[in-house]
Amino acid sequence: FFRGQFNAMASPCELMVETNDQALAQRALDAAAHEAWRIEQQFSRYRDDSLVQQINTANGQPVRVGAELARLLDFADQLFRLSNGLFDITSGVLRRAWRFDGSDRIPARKTVKALLPLVGWQRVQWQSPVIRMPAGMEIDLGGIGKEYAVDRALDLVVAQTGGQVAVLVNFGGDLRANRAPQQKSGWAVGV
C-alpha cells in the first residue's frame, strides 16, 4: 500500500492506494490534494477570495453562481427539506455565540437570540443560478463540503488509475473507498 498525506480544510488528509507503482500513487495523491485545495479555495467561508465569501458579503444583493456551486446549494436545499430544517447551511453564524474550544462555556440566551434572525434557509431566495440572502446572513458549506471533496477526489483518482487499484480517501475522518483491497473483505478503519 501507498499512503500519502497532506492538509486541507483544516484537517489531515490521506490517500491509500493499493499499488507498488510509486509514480502512479504519487499522481493519485497529487490529484486528490489539488482537488481538495481547489474545493477549499472556492467554497470555504474562511477564505476572503472564495465564492462563498462573495455570497456572504453581498449585503442582500443577488449573486450568480456557477454550476458546481449551484449543485451544492441544490443539495443543501434538499437536505434542509428532508431534515425539516434541522440541516441548515445558514446556521454557521451561530459560531459567533458558541466556541468549540473544549470548554463548557454556554453562551448567554440573549446572544443566541440576537443571532437567530440570521439563521434560516427558508429566508434565502435560491433560484438556480442566483442566490440572494438578507443582509447579514451567511452560508457555510462545512456540513457537506468536505464530503463533496472526498467524493470528487476519489472519482478523480479512480479515473486516473483506470479503476484498477483499491483506493481509500480520508479527509479528516470523512471516508470513501472504491472497493476492498485484494484478498481482503474491506478496509480496516479505526474510530
Short mmCIF file of N, CA and C in Angstrom, two decimals:
data_model
loop_
_atom_site.label_atom_id
_atom_site.label_comp_id
_atom_site.label_asym_id
_atom_site.label_seq_id
_atom_site.Cartn_x
_atom_site.Cartn_y
_atom_site.Cartn_z
N PHE A 1 0.82 -1.20 0.00
CA PHE A 1 0.00 0.00 0.00
C PHE A 1 0.86 1.25 0.00
N PHE A 2 0.40 2.24 -0.70
CA PHE A 2 0.99 3.57 -0.67
C PHE A 2 0.07 4.42 0.20
N ARG A 3 0.67 5.19 1.08
CA ARG A 3 -0.10 6.11 1.92
C ARG A 3 0.52 7.49 1.80
N GLY A 4 -0.26 8.41 1.25
CA GLY A 4 0.20 9.79 1.10
C GLY A 4 -0.65 10.71 1.94
N GLN A 5 -0.04 11.80 2.41
CA GLN A 5 -0.75 12.72 3.28
C GLN A 5 -0.55 14.17 2.85
N PHE A 6 -1.51 15.01 3.21
CA PHE A 6 -1.45 16.45 3.01
C PHE A 6 -2.49 17.07 3.94
N ASN A 7 -2.53 18.37 4.02
CA ASN A 7 -3.52 19.06 4.83
C ASN A 7 -4.42 19.90 3.94
N ALA A 8 -5.71 19.86 4.25
CA ALA A 8 -6.70 20.69 3.55
C ALA A 8 -7.93 20.79 4.43
N MET A 9 -8.67 21.87 4.29
CA MET A 9 -9.93 22.07 5.00
C MET A 9 -9.76 21.88 6.52
N ALA A 10 -8.66 22.40 7.04
CA ALA A 10 -8.34 22.34 8.47
C ALA A 10 -8.28 20.90 8.99
N SER A 11 -7.86 19.98 8.13
CA SER A 11 -7.82 18.56 8.51
C SER A 11 -6.61 17.87 7.92
N PRO A 12 -6.14 16.85 8.62
CA PRO A 12 -5.16 15.97 7.98
C PRO A 12 -5.90 15.11 6.96
N CYS A 13 -5.32 14.98 5.79
CA CYS A 13 -5.95 14.21 4.71
C CYS A 13 -4.98 13.12 4.28
N GLU A 14 -5.53 11.99 3.88
CA GLU A 14 -4.66 10.92 3.39
C GLU A 14 -5.35 10.15 2.27
N LEU A 15 -4.50 9.55 1.49
CA LEU A 15 -4.94 8.71 0.38
C LEU A 15 -4.18 7.40 0.49
N MET A 16 -4.90 6.30 0.50
CA MET A 16 -4.27 4.99 0.49
C MET A 16 -4.59 4.33 -0.85
N VAL A 17 -3.55 3.84 -1.49
CA VAL A 17 -3.68 3.22 -2.80
C VAL A 17 -2.99 1.87 -2.76
N GLU A 18 -3.70 0.84 -3.18
CA GLU A 18 -3.12 -0.50 -3.21
C GLU A 18 -2.33 -0.66 -4.50
N THR A 19 -1.04 -0.30 -4.43
CA THR A 19 -0.18 -0.40 -5.60
C THR A 19 1.27 -0.40 -5.16
N ASN A 20 2.12 -0.97 -6.00
CA ASN A 20 3.57 -0.88 -5.82
C ASN A 20 4.17 0.16 -6.75
N ASP A 21 3.34 0.74 -7.59
CA ASP A 21 3.79 1.73 -8.56
C ASP A 21 3.81 3.11 -7.89
N GLN A 22 4.98 3.52 -7.45
CA GLN A 22 5.11 4.78 -6.71
C GLN A 22 4.72 5.99 -7.57
N ALA A 23 5.04 5.97 -8.83
CA ALA A 23 4.70 7.10 -9.70
C ALA A 23 3.17 7.22 -9.83
N LEU A 24 2.49 6.10 -10.02
CA LEU A 24 1.03 6.10 -10.09
C LEU A 24 0.43 6.62 -8.79
N ALA A 25 0.95 6.13 -7.68
CA ALA A 25 0.44 6.55 -6.38
C ALA A 25 0.67 8.04 -6.15
N GLN A 26 1.81 8.55 -6.55
CA GLN A 26 2.10 9.98 -6.37
C GLN A 26 1.18 10.83 -7.23
N ARG A 27 0.93 10.38 -8.46
CA ARG A 27 -0.01 11.13 -9.33
C ARG A 27 -1.40 11.14 -8.72
N ALA A 28 -1.79 10.01 -8.13
CA ALA A 28 -3.10 9.93 -7.49
C ALA A 28 -3.17 10.86 -6.28
N LEU A 29 -2.13 10.89 -5.48
CA LEU A 29 -2.08 11.78 -4.32
C LEU A 29 -2.13 13.24 -4.76
N ASP A 30 -1.36 13.57 -5.77
CA ASP A 30 -1.35 14.95 -6.27
C ASP A 30 -2.74 15.35 -6.77
N ALA A 31 -3.41 14.46 -7.47
CA ALA A 31 -4.76 14.77 -7.98
C ALA A 31 -5.73 14.99 -6.82
N ALA A 32 -5.68 14.12 -5.82
CA ALA A 32 -6.58 14.25 -4.66
C ALA A 32 -6.30 15.55 -3.91
N ALA A 33 -5.03 15.86 -3.68
CA ALA A 33 -4.68 17.08 -2.94
C ALA A 33 -5.10 18.32 -3.70
N HIS A 34 -4.82 18.36 -4.99
CA HIS A 34 -5.18 19.55 -5.78
C HIS A 34 -6.69 19.76 -5.84
N GLU A 35 -7.43 18.65 -5.89
CA GLU A 35 -8.89 18.78 -5.91
C GLU A 35 -9.39 19.29 -4.55
N ALA A 36 -8.85 18.77 -3.47
CA ALA A 36 -9.24 19.25 -2.13
C ALA A 36 -8.92 20.73 -1.98
N TRP A 37 -7.75 21.15 -2.41
CA TRP A 37 -7.37 22.56 -2.30
C TRP A 37 -8.24 23.45 -3.19
N ARG A 38 -8.60 22.94 -4.37
CA ARG A 38 -9.47 23.71 -5.26
C ARG A 38 -10.84 23.93 -4.63
N ILE A 39 -11.39 22.87 -4.08
CA ILE A 39 -12.71 22.97 -3.45
C ILE A 39 -12.65 23.88 -2.24
N GLU A 40 -11.60 23.75 -1.45
CA GLU A 40 -11.43 24.64 -0.30
C GLU A 40 -11.34 26.10 -0.74
N GLN A 41 -10.58 26.36 -1.77
CA GLN A 41 -10.42 27.74 -2.24
C GLN A 41 -11.75 28.31 -2.72
N GLN A 42 -12.55 27.51 -3.37
CA GLN A 42 -13.80 28.01 -3.93
C GLN A 42 -14.92 28.13 -2.90
N PHE A 43 -14.99 27.19 -1.95
CA PHE A 43 -16.19 27.07 -1.14
C PHE A 43 -16.00 27.27 0.36
N SER A 44 -14.81 27.63 0.80
CA SER A 44 -14.58 27.83 2.23
C SER A 44 -15.05 29.21 2.69
N ARG A 45 -15.74 29.26 3.80
CA ARG A 45 -16.13 30.55 4.37
C ARG A 45 -14.94 31.22 5.05
N TYR A 46 -13.86 30.51 5.24
CA TYR A 46 -12.68 31.05 5.90
C TYR A 46 -11.77 31.83 4.95
N ARG A 47 -12.05 31.75 3.66
CA ARG A 47 -11.19 32.42 2.68
C ARG A 47 -11.90 33.64 2.12
N ASP A 48 -11.22 34.77 2.15
CA ASP A 48 -11.80 36.01 1.64
C ASP A 48 -12.02 35.97 0.14
N ASP A 49 -11.29 35.10 -0.58
CA ASP A 49 -11.40 35.05 -2.03
C ASP A 49 -12.31 33.93 -2.54
N SER A 50 -13.08 33.32 -1.66
CA SER A 50 -13.93 32.20 -2.08
C SER A 50 -15.27 32.68 -2.62
N LEU A 51 -15.92 31.82 -3.36
CA LEU A 51 -17.26 32.11 -3.88
C LEU A 51 -18.26 32.24 -2.73
N VAL A 52 -18.08 31.44 -1.70
CA VAL A 52 -18.97 31.51 -0.54
C VAL A 52 -18.84 32.88 0.13
N GLN A 53 -17.63 33.39 0.25
CA GLN A 53 -17.47 34.72 0.85
C GLN A 53 -18.07 35.81 -0.02
N GLN A 54 -18.04 35.63 -1.34
CA GLN A 54 -18.72 36.59 -2.23
C GLN A 54 -20.20 36.65 -1.89
N ILE A 55 -20.80 35.49 -1.67
CA ILE A 55 -22.21 35.44 -1.31
C ILE A 55 -22.42 36.05 0.08
N ASN A 56 -21.56 35.68 1.02
CA ASN A 56 -21.72 36.13 2.41
C ASN A 56 -21.53 37.62 2.58
N THR A 57 -20.83 38.25 1.67
CA THR A 57 -20.57 39.69 1.78
C THR A 57 -21.35 40.50 0.75
N ALA A 58 -22.34 39.89 0.13
CA ALA A 58 -23.12 40.57 -0.91
C ALA A 58 -24.12 41.58 -0.34
N ASN A 59 -24.31 41.56 0.97
CA ASN A 59 -25.15 42.55 1.65
C ASN A 59 -26.55 42.64 1.06
N GLY A 60 -27.15 41.46 0.83
CA GLY A 60 -28.52 41.42 0.34
C GLY A 60 -28.68 41.48 -1.16
N GLN A 61 -27.59 41.62 -1.88
CA GLN A 61 -27.65 41.69 -3.34
C GLN A 61 -27.63 40.27 -3.93
N PRO A 62 -28.24 40.07 -5.09
CA PRO A 62 -28.21 38.75 -5.72
C PRO A 62 -26.81 38.42 -6.23
N VAL A 63 -26.47 37.14 -6.17
CA VAL A 63 -25.18 36.65 -6.66
C VAL A 63 -25.44 35.47 -7.59
N ARG A 64 -24.88 35.54 -8.78
CA ARG A 64 -24.99 34.43 -9.74
C ARG A 64 -23.83 33.47 -9.47
N VAL A 65 -24.15 32.18 -9.38
CA VAL A 65 -23.13 31.17 -9.08
C VAL A 65 -22.97 30.23 -10.27
N GLY A 66 -21.83 29.55 -10.29
CA GLY A 66 -21.56 28.57 -11.34
C GLY A 66 -22.28 27.26 -11.07
N ALA A 67 -22.18 26.36 -12.04
CA ALA A 67 -22.91 25.09 -11.99
C ALA A 67 -22.51 24.23 -10.79
N GLU A 68 -21.24 24.21 -10.45
CA GLU A 68 -20.80 23.36 -9.35
C GLU A 68 -21.39 23.84 -8.02
N LEU A 69 -21.29 25.12 -7.75
CA LEU A 69 -21.86 25.65 -6.51
C LEU A 69 -23.38 25.53 -6.53
N ALA A 70 -23.99 25.70 -7.68
CA ALA A 70 -25.45 25.54 -7.79
C ALA A 70 -25.87 24.13 -7.38
N ARG A 71 -25.11 23.12 -7.80
CA ARG A 71 -25.43 21.74 -7.40
C ARG A 71 -25.30 21.57 -5.89
N LEU A 72 -24.27 22.17 -5.28
CA LEU A 72 -24.12 22.08 -3.84
C LEU A 72 -25.26 22.79 -3.11
N LEU A 73 -25.68 23.94 -3.62
CA LEU A 73 -26.80 24.65 -3.00
C LEU A 73 -28.11 23.89 -3.17
N ASP A 74 -28.30 23.26 -4.32
CA ASP A 74 -29.48 22.41 -4.51
C ASP A 74 -29.46 21.25 -3.51
N PHE A 75 -28.30 20.67 -3.30
CA PHE A 75 -28.16 19.56 -2.35
C PHE A 75 -28.45 20.05 -0.93
N ALA A 76 -27.91 21.22 -0.57
CA ALA A 76 -28.17 21.79 0.75
C ALA A 76 -29.66 22.06 0.94
N ASP A 77 -30.31 22.54 -0.11
CA ASP A 77 -31.75 22.78 -0.07
C ASP A 77 -32.50 21.46 0.15
N GLN A 78 -32.09 20.43 -0.55
CA GLN A 78 -32.72 19.12 -0.39
C GLN A 78 -32.54 18.61 1.03
N LEU A 79 -31.32 18.75 1.58
CA LEU A 79 -31.07 18.31 2.95
C LEU A 79 -31.90 19.10 3.96
N PHE A 80 -32.05 20.39 3.73
CA PHE A 80 -32.87 21.23 4.59
C PHE A 80 -34.30 20.70 4.62
N ARG A 81 -34.84 20.40 3.45
CA ARG A 81 -36.22 19.93 3.35
C ARG A 81 -36.37 18.53 3.95
N LEU A 82 -35.45 17.63 3.65
CA LEU A 82 -35.54 16.26 4.18
C LEU A 82 -35.41 16.22 5.70
N SER A 83 -34.66 17.15 6.25
CA SER A 83 -34.45 17.17 7.71
C SER A 83 -35.45 18.07 8.43
N ASN A 84 -36.44 18.57 7.70
CA ASN A 84 -37.41 19.51 8.28
C ASN A 84 -36.71 20.70 8.91
N GLY A 85 -35.67 21.20 8.24
CA GLY A 85 -34.97 22.39 8.68
C GLY A 85 -33.85 22.17 9.67
N LEU A 86 -33.59 20.93 10.05
CA LEU A 86 -32.52 20.67 11.02
C LEU A 86 -31.13 20.80 10.40
N PHE A 87 -31.01 20.50 9.11
CA PHE A 87 -29.75 20.73 8.41
C PHE A 87 -29.90 22.06 7.68
N ASP A 88 -29.11 23.04 8.08
CA ASP A 88 -29.29 24.40 7.57
C ASP A 88 -27.93 25.05 7.38
N ILE A 89 -27.56 25.32 6.13
CA ILE A 89 -26.24 25.89 5.86
C ILE A 89 -26.13 27.35 6.28
N THR A 90 -27.23 27.94 6.76
CA THR A 90 -27.15 29.31 7.28
C THR A 90 -26.89 29.35 8.78
N SER A 91 -26.81 28.20 9.43
CA SER A 91 -26.64 28.18 10.89
C SER A 91 -25.20 28.45 11.32
N GLY A 92 -24.29 28.57 10.39
CA GLY A 92 -22.89 28.81 10.73
C GLY A 92 -22.65 30.10 11.51
N VAL A 93 -23.55 31.08 11.39
CA VAL A 93 -23.38 32.33 12.14
C VAL A 93 -23.46 32.10 13.64
N LEU A 94 -24.00 30.98 14.06
CA LEU A 94 -24.08 30.69 15.49
C LEU A 94 -22.69 30.46 16.11
N ARG A 95 -21.68 30.33 15.27
CA ARG A 95 -20.30 30.21 15.79
C ARG A 95 -19.89 31.48 16.52
N ARG A 96 -20.59 32.57 16.25
CA ARG A 96 -20.31 33.82 16.96
C ARG A 96 -20.68 33.70 18.45
N ALA A 97 -21.59 32.80 18.77
CA ALA A 97 -22.02 32.60 20.15
C ALA A 97 -21.30 31.40 20.79
N TRP A 98 -21.19 30.31 20.03
CA TRP A 98 -20.57 29.10 20.56
C TRP A 98 -19.13 29.02 20.14
N ARG A 99 -18.28 28.67 21.05
CA ARG A 99 -16.86 28.43 20.77
C ARG A 99 -16.58 26.96 21.03
N PHE A 100 -16.19 26.27 19.99
CA PHE A 100 -15.90 24.85 20.13
C PHE A 100 -14.42 24.68 20.45
N ASP A 101 -14.08 25.12 21.66
CA ASP A 101 -12.69 25.14 22.11
C ASP A 101 -12.42 24.14 23.23
N GLY A 102 -13.37 23.24 23.48
CA GLY A 102 -13.20 22.24 24.52
C GLY A 102 -13.71 22.69 25.88
N SER A 103 -14.08 23.94 26.00
CA SER A 103 -14.59 24.43 27.28
C SER A 103 -16.07 24.08 27.42
N ASP A 104 -16.59 24.31 28.59
CA ASP A 104 -18.00 24.06 28.84
C ASP A 104 -18.81 25.36 28.83
N ARG A 105 -18.25 26.39 28.23
CA ARG A 105 -18.90 27.70 28.20
C ARG A 105 -20.15 27.64 27.33
N ILE A 106 -21.24 28.09 27.89
CA ILE A 106 -22.50 28.17 27.17
C ILE A 106 -22.83 29.64 26.98
N PRO A 107 -23.17 30.05 25.77
CA PRO A 107 -23.44 31.47 25.53
C PRO A 107 -24.73 31.92 26.23
N ALA A 108 -24.80 33.20 26.47
CA ALA A 108 -25.99 33.78 27.07
C ALA A 108 -27.16 33.65 26.09
N ARG A 109 -28.34 33.43 26.63
CA ARG A 109 -29.54 33.28 25.82
C ARG A 109 -29.75 34.48 24.90
N LYS A 110 -29.49 35.68 25.39
CA LYS A 110 -29.71 36.88 24.57
C LYS A 110 -28.74 36.94 23.39
N THR A 111 -27.53 36.39 23.57
CA THR A 111 -26.55 36.35 22.48
C THR A 111 -27.06 35.46 21.35
N VAL A 112 -27.56 34.29 21.72
CA VAL A 112 -28.09 33.36 20.73
C VAL A 112 -29.34 33.96 20.08
N LYS A 113 -30.22 34.51 20.89
CA LYS A 113 -31.46 35.08 20.36
C LYS A 113 -31.19 36.19 19.34
N ALA A 114 -30.14 36.97 19.58
CA ALA A 114 -29.79 38.05 18.65
C ALA A 114 -29.33 37.52 17.30
N LEU A 115 -28.79 36.31 17.27
CA LEU A 115 -28.30 35.71 16.01
C LEU A 115 -29.38 34.97 15.23
N LEU A 116 -30.43 34.55 15.90
CA LEU A 116 -31.44 33.71 15.24
C LEU A 116 -32.09 34.35 14.01
N PRO A 117 -32.26 35.67 13.93
CA PRO A 117 -32.80 36.24 12.69
C PRO A 117 -31.87 36.04 11.48
N LEU A 118 -30.62 35.65 11.72
CA LEU A 118 -29.67 35.42 10.64
C LEU A 118 -29.60 33.95 10.24
N VAL A 119 -30.46 33.13 10.82
CA VAL A 119 -30.48 31.69 10.54
C VAL A 119 -31.81 31.33 9.91
N GLY A 120 -31.74 30.51 8.88
CA GLY A 120 -32.97 30.01 8.27
C GLY A 120 -32.89 30.00 6.76
N TRP A 121 -32.61 28.84 6.21
CA TRP A 121 -32.52 28.68 4.76
C TRP A 121 -33.81 29.13 4.08
N GLN A 122 -34.94 29.01 4.75
CA GLN A 122 -36.21 29.42 4.15
C GLN A 122 -36.25 30.92 3.89
N ARG A 123 -35.36 31.70 4.49
CA ARG A 123 -35.29 33.14 4.25
C ARG A 123 -34.44 33.49 3.01
N VAL A 124 -33.74 32.52 2.52
CA VAL A 124 -32.85 32.72 1.37
C VAL A 124 -33.66 32.57 0.08
N GLN A 125 -33.41 33.42 -0.86
CA GLN A 125 -34.01 33.29 -2.18
C GLN A 125 -33.01 32.53 -3.06
N TRP A 126 -33.34 31.30 -3.36
CA TRP A 126 -32.47 30.47 -4.19
C TRP A 126 -33.26 29.99 -5.40
N GLN A 127 -32.90 30.50 -6.54
CA GLN A 127 -33.44 30.05 -7.82
C GLN A 127 -32.24 29.91 -8.73
N SER A 128 -31.75 28.68 -8.87
CA SER A 128 -30.52 28.43 -9.60
C SER A 128 -30.51 29.17 -10.94
N PRO A 129 -29.48 29.92 -11.22
CA PRO A 129 -28.17 30.03 -10.58
C PRO A 129 -27.99 31.27 -9.70
N VAL A 130 -29.09 31.85 -9.20
CA VAL A 130 -28.97 33.09 -8.43
C VAL A 130 -29.41 32.88 -7.00
N ILE A 131 -28.57 33.35 -6.08
CA ILE A 131 -28.87 33.30 -4.65
C ILE A 131 -28.90 34.73 -4.12
N ARG A 132 -29.87 34.96 -3.25
CA ARG A 132 -29.97 36.27 -2.61
C ARG A 132 -30.35 36.03 -1.14
N MET A 133 -29.52 36.56 -0.26
CA MET A 133 -29.76 36.38 1.17
C MET A 133 -29.97 37.74 1.82
N PRO A 134 -30.79 37.79 2.85
CA PRO A 134 -30.90 39.04 3.60
C PRO A 134 -29.53 39.46 4.13
N ALA A 135 -29.30 40.76 4.19
CA ALA A 135 -28.02 41.29 4.68
C ALA A 135 -27.71 40.70 6.05
N GLY A 136 -26.47 40.30 6.22
CA GLY A 136 -26.01 39.73 7.49
C GLY A 136 -26.05 38.23 7.55
N MET A 137 -26.85 37.60 6.71
CA MET A 137 -26.89 36.14 6.68
C MET A 137 -25.67 35.61 5.96
N GLU A 138 -25.32 34.38 6.27
CA GLU A 138 -24.18 33.71 5.65
C GLU A 138 -24.53 32.27 5.36
N ILE A 139 -23.83 31.71 4.39
CA ILE A 139 -23.89 30.26 4.19
C ILE A 139 -22.54 29.68 4.60
N ASP A 140 -22.59 28.44 5.03
CA ASP A 140 -21.39 27.72 5.44
C ASP A 140 -21.57 26.29 4.94
N LEU A 141 -20.75 25.87 4.01
CA LEU A 141 -20.87 24.53 3.42
C LEU A 141 -20.08 23.48 4.20
N GLY A 142 -19.68 23.82 5.43
CA GLY A 142 -18.89 22.88 6.23
C GLY A 142 -19.55 21.54 6.45
N GLY A 143 -20.87 21.49 6.46
CA GLY A 143 -21.57 20.23 6.69
C GLY A 143 -21.59 19.30 5.49
N ILE A 144 -21.24 19.82 4.31
CA ILE A 144 -21.24 18.98 3.10
C ILE A 144 -19.98 19.15 2.26
N GLY A 145 -19.20 20.18 2.52
CA GLY A 145 -18.06 20.49 1.67
C GLY A 145 -16.95 19.45 1.67
N LYS A 146 -16.59 18.98 2.86
CA LYS A 146 -15.51 18.01 2.92
C LYS A 146 -15.94 16.68 2.32
N GLU A 147 -17.19 16.32 2.54
CA GLU A 147 -17.71 15.08 1.96
C GLU A 147 -17.71 15.17 0.43
N TYR A 148 -18.09 16.34 -0.07
CA TYR A 148 -18.06 16.56 -1.51
C TYR A 148 -16.62 16.43 -2.03
N ALA A 149 -15.68 17.00 -1.31
CA ALA A 149 -14.27 16.92 -1.71
C ALA A 149 -13.79 15.47 -1.73
N VAL A 150 -14.21 14.68 -0.76
CA VAL A 150 -13.85 13.26 -0.72
C VAL A 150 -14.39 12.55 -1.95
N ASP A 151 -15.66 12.80 -2.26
CA ASP A 151 -16.26 12.16 -3.44
C ASP A 151 -15.53 12.55 -4.72
N ARG A 152 -15.27 13.83 -4.87
CA ARG A 152 -14.58 14.31 -6.08
C ARG A 152 -13.17 13.74 -6.16
N ALA A 153 -12.45 13.72 -5.05
CA ALA A 153 -11.08 13.20 -5.06
C ALA A 153 -11.07 11.72 -5.45
N LEU A 154 -11.96 10.94 -4.88
CA LEU A 154 -11.99 9.52 -5.23
C LEU A 154 -12.33 9.33 -6.71
N ASP A 155 -13.30 10.07 -7.19
CA ASP A 155 -13.66 9.95 -8.61
C ASP A 155 -12.47 10.27 -9.52
N LEU A 156 -11.72 11.31 -9.17
CA LEU A 156 -10.55 11.68 -9.97
C LEU A 156 -9.47 10.60 -9.91
N VAL A 157 -9.21 10.09 -8.73
CA VAL A 157 -8.17 9.07 -8.56
C VAL A 157 -8.55 7.78 -9.30
N VAL A 158 -9.80 7.38 -9.17
CA VAL A 158 -10.25 6.16 -9.85
C VAL A 158 -10.13 6.35 -11.37
N ALA A 159 -10.51 7.51 -11.87
CA ALA A 159 -10.37 7.77 -13.31
C ALA A 159 -8.91 7.75 -13.72
N GLN A 160 -8.05 8.32 -12.89
CA GLN A 160 -6.63 8.39 -13.22
C GLN A 160 -5.96 7.02 -13.19
N THR A 161 -6.40 6.15 -12.29
CA THR A 161 -5.80 4.82 -12.18
C THR A 161 -6.55 3.80 -13.01
N GLY A 162 -7.55 4.24 -13.75
CA GLY A 162 -8.31 3.31 -14.57
C GLY A 162 -9.18 2.38 -13.75
N GLY A 163 -9.37 2.70 -12.47
CA GLY A 163 -10.19 1.86 -11.60
C GLY A 163 -9.56 0.51 -11.30
N GLN A 164 -8.26 0.39 -11.59
CA GLN A 164 -7.60 -0.91 -11.45
C GLN A 164 -7.03 -1.18 -10.07
N VAL A 165 -7.05 -0.16 -9.18
CA VAL A 165 -6.48 -0.35 -7.85
C VAL A 165 -7.50 0.07 -6.79
N ALA A 166 -7.38 -0.53 -5.63
CA ALA A 166 -8.24 -0.16 -4.50
C ALA A 166 -7.72 1.14 -3.90
N VAL A 167 -8.65 2.05 -3.60
CA VAL A 167 -8.29 3.38 -3.10
C VAL A 167 -9.19 3.72 -1.92
N LEU A 168 -8.60 4.32 -0.90
CA LEU A 168 -9.35 4.86 0.23
C LEU A 168 -8.95 6.31 0.41
N VAL A 169 -9.95 7.19 0.42
CA VAL A 169 -9.73 8.61 0.65
C VAL A 169 -10.22 8.92 2.06
N ASN A 170 -9.40 9.63 2.82
CA ASN A 170 -9.74 10.01 4.19
C ASN A 170 -9.38 11.47 4.38
N PHE A 171 -10.39 12.33 4.44
CA PHE A 171 -10.17 13.75 4.68
C PHE A 171 -10.72 14.06 6.07
N GLY A 172 -9.86 14.01 7.06
CA GLY A 172 -10.27 14.34 8.42
C GLY A 172 -11.35 13.45 8.98
N GLY A 173 -11.40 12.20 8.56
CA GLY A 173 -12.40 11.27 9.06
C GLY A 173 -13.59 11.08 8.14
N ASP A 174 -13.70 11.88 7.10
CA ASP A 174 -14.71 11.66 6.07
C ASP A 174 -14.09 10.72 5.05
N LEU A 175 -14.69 9.55 4.86
CA LEU A 175 -14.07 8.47 4.11
C LEU A 175 -14.90 8.05 2.91
N ARG A 176 -14.18 7.54 1.92
CA ARG A 176 -14.83 6.86 0.80
C ARG A 176 -13.78 5.96 0.15
N ALA A 177 -14.22 4.78 -0.25
CA ALA A 177 -13.36 3.84 -0.95
C ALA A 177 -14.07 3.36 -2.21
N ASN A 178 -13.28 2.95 -3.19
CA ASN A 178 -13.90 2.45 -4.41
C ASN A 178 -14.18 0.95 -4.33
N ARG A 179 -13.36 0.24 -3.59
CA ARG A 179 -13.58 -1.21 -3.41
C ARG A 179 -12.61 -1.71 -2.34
N ALA A 180 -12.78 -2.95 -1.96
CA ALA A 180 -11.92 -3.57 -0.96
C ALA A 180 -10.56 -3.89 -1.57
N PRO A 181 -9.51 -3.86 -0.75
CA PRO A 181 -8.21 -4.28 -1.25
C PRO A 181 -8.25 -5.76 -1.66
N GLN A 182 -7.30 -6.16 -2.51
CA GLN A 182 -7.23 -7.55 -2.93
C GLN A 182 -7.07 -8.46 -1.72
N GLN A 183 -7.72 -9.58 -1.76
CA GLN A 183 -7.62 -10.62 -0.74
C GLN A 183 -8.05 -10.12 0.65
N LYS A 184 -8.91 -9.10 0.70
CA LYS A 184 -9.48 -8.63 1.96
C LYS A 184 -10.95 -8.36 1.73
N SER A 185 -11.71 -8.44 2.81
CA SER A 185 -13.15 -8.20 2.67
C SER A 185 -13.50 -6.72 2.74
N GLY A 186 -12.52 -5.90 3.15
CA GLY A 186 -12.78 -4.47 3.24
C GLY A 186 -11.58 -3.76 3.82
N TRP A 187 -11.71 -2.44 3.97
CA TRP A 187 -10.67 -1.64 4.58
C TRP A 187 -10.85 -1.66 6.09
N ALA A 188 -9.76 -1.73 6.83
CA ALA A 188 -9.83 -1.63 8.29
C ALA A 188 -9.74 -0.16 8.65
N VAL A 189 -10.78 0.32 9.30
CA VAL A 189 -10.85 1.75 9.67
C VAL A 189 -11.06 1.84 11.16
N GLY A 190 -10.20 2.58 11.85
CA GLY A 190 -10.35 2.76 13.29
C GLY A 190 -11.11 4.02 13.60
N VAL A 191 -11.96 3.97 14.59
CA VAL A 191 -12.72 5.13 15.00
C VAL A 191 -12.35 5.47 16.44
#
